[in-house]
mmCIF file of C-alpha atoms in Angstrom:
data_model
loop_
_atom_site.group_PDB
_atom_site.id
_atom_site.type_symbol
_atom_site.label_atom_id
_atom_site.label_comp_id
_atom_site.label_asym_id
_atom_site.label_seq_id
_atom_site.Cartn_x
_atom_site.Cartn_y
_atom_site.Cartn_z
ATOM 1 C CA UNK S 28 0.000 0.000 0.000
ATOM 2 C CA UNK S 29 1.132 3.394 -0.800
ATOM 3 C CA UNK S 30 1.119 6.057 2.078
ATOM 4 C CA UNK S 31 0.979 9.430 0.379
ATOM 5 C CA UNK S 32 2.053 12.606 2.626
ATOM 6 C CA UNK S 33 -0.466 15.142 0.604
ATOM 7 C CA UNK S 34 -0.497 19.031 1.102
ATOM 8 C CA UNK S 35 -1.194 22.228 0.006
ATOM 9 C CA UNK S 36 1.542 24.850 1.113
ATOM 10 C CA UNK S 37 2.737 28.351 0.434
ATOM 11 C CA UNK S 38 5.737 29.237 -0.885
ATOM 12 C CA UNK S 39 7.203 29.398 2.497
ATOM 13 C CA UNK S 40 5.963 25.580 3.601
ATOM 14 C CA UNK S 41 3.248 27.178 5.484
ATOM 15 C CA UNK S 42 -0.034 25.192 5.217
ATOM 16 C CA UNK S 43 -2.672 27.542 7.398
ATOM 17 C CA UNK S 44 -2.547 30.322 9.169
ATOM 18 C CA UNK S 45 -3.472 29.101 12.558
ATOM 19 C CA UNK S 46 -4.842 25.852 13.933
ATOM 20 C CA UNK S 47 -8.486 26.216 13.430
ATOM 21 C CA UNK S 48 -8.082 28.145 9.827
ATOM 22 C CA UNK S 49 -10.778 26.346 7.116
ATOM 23 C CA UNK S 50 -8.397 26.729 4.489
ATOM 24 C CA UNK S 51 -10.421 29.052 1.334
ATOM 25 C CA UNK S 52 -6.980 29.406 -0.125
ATOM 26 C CA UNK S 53 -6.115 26.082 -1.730
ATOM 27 C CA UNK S 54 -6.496 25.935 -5.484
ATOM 28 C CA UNK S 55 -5.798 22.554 -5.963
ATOM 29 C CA UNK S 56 -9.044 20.689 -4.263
ATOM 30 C CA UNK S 57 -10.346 19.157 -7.589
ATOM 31 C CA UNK S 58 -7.162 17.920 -8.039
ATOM 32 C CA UNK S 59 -7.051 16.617 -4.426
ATOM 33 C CA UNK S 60 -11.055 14.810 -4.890
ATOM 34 C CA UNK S 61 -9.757 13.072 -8.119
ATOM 35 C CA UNK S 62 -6.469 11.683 -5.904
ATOM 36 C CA UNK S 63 -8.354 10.823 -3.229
ATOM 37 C CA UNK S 64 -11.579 9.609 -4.498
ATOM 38 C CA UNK S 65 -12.463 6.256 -3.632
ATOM 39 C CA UNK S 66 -8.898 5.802 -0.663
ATOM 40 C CA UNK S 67 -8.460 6.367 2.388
ATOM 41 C CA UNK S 68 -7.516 9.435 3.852
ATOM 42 C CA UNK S 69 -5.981 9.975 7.593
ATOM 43 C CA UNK S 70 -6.307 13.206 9.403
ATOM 44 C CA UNK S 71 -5.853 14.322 12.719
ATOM 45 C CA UNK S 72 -8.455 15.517 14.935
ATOM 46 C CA UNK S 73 -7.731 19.529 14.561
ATOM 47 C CA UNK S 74 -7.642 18.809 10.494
ATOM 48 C CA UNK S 75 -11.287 17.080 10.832
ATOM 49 C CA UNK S 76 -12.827 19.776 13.345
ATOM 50 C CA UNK S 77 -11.895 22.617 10.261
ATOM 51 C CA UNK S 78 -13.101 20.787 7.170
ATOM 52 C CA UNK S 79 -15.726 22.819 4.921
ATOM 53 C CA UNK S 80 -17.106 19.320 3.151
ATOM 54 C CA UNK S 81 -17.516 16.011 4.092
ATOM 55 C CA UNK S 82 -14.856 13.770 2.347
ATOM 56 C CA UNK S 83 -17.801 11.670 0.527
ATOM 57 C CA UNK S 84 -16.684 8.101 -1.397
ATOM 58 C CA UNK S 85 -13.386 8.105 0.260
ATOM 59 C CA UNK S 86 -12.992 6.172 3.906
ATOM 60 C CA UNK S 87 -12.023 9.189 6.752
ATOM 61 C CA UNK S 88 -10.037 8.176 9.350
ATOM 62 C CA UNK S 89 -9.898 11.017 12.322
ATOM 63 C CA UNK S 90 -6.559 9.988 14.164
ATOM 64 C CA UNK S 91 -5.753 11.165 17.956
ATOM 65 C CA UNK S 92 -2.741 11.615 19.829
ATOM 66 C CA UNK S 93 -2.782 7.936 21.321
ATOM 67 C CA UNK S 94 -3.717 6.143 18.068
ATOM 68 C CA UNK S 95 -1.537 3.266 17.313
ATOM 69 C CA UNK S 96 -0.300 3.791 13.448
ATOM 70 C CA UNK S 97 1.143 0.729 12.857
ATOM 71 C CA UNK S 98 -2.171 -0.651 13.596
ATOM 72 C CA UNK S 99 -4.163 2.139 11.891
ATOM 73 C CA UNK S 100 -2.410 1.078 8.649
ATOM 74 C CA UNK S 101 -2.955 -2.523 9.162
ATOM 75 C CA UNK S 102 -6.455 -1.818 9.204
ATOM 76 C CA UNK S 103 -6.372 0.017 5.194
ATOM 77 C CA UNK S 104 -8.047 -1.930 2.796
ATOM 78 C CA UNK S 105 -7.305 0.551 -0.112
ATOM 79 C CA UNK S 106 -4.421 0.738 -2.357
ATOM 80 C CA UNK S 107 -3.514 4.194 -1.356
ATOM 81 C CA UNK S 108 -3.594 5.928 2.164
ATOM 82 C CA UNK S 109 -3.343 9.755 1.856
ATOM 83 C CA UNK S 110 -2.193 11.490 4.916
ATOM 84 C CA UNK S 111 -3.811 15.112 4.782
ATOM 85 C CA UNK S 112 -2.850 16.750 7.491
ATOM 86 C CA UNK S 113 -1.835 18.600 10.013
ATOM 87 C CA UNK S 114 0.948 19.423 10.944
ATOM 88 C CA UNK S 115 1.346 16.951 14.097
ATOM 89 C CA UNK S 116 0.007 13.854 12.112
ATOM 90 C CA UNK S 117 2.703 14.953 8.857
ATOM 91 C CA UNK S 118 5.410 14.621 11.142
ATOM 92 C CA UNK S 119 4.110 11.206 13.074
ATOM 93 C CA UNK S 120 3.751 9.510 9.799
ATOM 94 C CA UNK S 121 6.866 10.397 8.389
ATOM 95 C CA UNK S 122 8.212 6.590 9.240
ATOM 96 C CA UNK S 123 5.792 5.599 6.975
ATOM 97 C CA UNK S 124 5.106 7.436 4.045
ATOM 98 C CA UNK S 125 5.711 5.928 0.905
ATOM 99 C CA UNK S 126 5.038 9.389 -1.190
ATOM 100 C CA UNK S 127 5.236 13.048 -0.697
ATOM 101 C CA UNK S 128 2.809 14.998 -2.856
ATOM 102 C CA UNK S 129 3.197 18.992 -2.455
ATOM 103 C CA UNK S 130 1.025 21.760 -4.153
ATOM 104 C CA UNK S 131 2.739 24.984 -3.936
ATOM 105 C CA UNK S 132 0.916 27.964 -3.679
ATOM 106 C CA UNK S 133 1.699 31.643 -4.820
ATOM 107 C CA UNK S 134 1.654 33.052 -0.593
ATOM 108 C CA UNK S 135 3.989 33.762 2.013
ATOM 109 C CA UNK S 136 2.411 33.042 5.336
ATOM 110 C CA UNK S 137 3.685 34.987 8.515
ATOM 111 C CA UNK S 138 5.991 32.686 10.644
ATOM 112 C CA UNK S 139 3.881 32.003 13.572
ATOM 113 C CA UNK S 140 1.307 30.341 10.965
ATOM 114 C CA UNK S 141 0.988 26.215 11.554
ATOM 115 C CA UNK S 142 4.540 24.486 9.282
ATOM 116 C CA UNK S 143 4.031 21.534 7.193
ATOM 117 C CA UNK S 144 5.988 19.583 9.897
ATOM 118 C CA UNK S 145 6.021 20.026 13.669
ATOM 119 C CA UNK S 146 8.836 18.807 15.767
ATOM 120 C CA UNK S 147 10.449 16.563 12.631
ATOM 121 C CA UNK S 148 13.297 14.309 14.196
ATOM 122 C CA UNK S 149 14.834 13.868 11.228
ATOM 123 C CA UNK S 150 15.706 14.367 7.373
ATOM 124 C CA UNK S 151 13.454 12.855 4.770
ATOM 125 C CA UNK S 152 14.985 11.833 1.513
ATOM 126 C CA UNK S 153 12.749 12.497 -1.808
ATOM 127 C CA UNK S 154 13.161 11.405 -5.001
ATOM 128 C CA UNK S 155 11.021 13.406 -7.791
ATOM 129 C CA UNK S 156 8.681 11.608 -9.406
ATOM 130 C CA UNK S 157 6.686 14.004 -11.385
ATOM 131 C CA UNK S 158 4.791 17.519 -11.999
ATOM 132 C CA UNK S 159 1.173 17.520 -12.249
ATOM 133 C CA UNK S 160 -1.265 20.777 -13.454
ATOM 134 C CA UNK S 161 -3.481 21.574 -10.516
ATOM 135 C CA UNK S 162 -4.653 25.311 -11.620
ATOM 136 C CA UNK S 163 -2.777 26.052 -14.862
ATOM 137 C CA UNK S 164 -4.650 29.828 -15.282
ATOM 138 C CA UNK S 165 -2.313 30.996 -11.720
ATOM 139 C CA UNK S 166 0.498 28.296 -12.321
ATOM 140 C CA UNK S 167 -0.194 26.024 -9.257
ATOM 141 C CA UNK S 168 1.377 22.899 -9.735
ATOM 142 C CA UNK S 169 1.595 19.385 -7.706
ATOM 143 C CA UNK S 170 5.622 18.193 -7.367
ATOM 144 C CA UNK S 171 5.317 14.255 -6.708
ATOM 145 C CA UNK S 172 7.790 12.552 -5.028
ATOM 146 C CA UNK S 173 8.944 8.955 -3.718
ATOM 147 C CA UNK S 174 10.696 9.081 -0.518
ATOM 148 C CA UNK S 175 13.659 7.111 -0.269
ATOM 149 C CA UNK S 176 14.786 5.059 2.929
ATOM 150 C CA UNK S 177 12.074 4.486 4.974
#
């Protein structure tokens, strides 16, 4: 099974402003429902509480701070796992993930806003895979990647 690390982040790997932001920046959601459609995708609590639309036809799992993720992933029975956020649940997968998929977006966030990781122990290794058109008309792309060595 694949475990795909997926994101939308600004230029400076920012990927909301705070903690409780419902994210109305991200150009790349129809992108994101055609990836996703029909998987599984992992959040963590904080992600789930600031959704604006139910994830329909994909299986939601709503991690917490004590779930077990060896056994979490056991208990996928799709080909691909997306891992969609935040910050805290990026950074306890990261033993895990198979892929890293990252839309860039034309912002700079302020540095207090929430990183892509939180409290990272240590490097990740990615290999690029490919570039896919998320929003042509304001040049927001999708960089692929396979991460090596985990």
């Amino acid at each position: 099974m694949d475990v795909i690390m997926t994101a939308a982040v600004t230029a400076n790997g920012m990927i909301a402003h705070d903690t409780r932001e419902t994210v109305s920046w991200s150009q790349d959601l129809r992108l994101f429902r055609d990836q996703t459609m029909g998987q599984t995708v992992i959040m963590g609590s904080t992600t789930a509480s600031t959704l604006a639309t139910e994830l329909d036809r994909r299986e939601v799992v709503v991690m917490h701070r004590d779930s077990d993720l060896t056994e979490l992933l056991a208990n996928v029975k799709t080909p691909k796992c997306f891992v969609i956020g935040g910050s805290r649940t990026y950074t306890r997968f990261a033993p895990f993930l198979t892929h890293v998929y990252l839309t860039y977006h034309p912002l700079i966030f302020p540095s207090r806003s929430v990183p892509l990781f939180s409290g990272l122990q240590r490097d990740i290794l990615l290999q690029f895979d490919r570039m896919v058109q998320a929003d042509a008309q304001n040049g927001i792309y999708q960089f692929q990647y396979r991460v090596l060595g985990n």
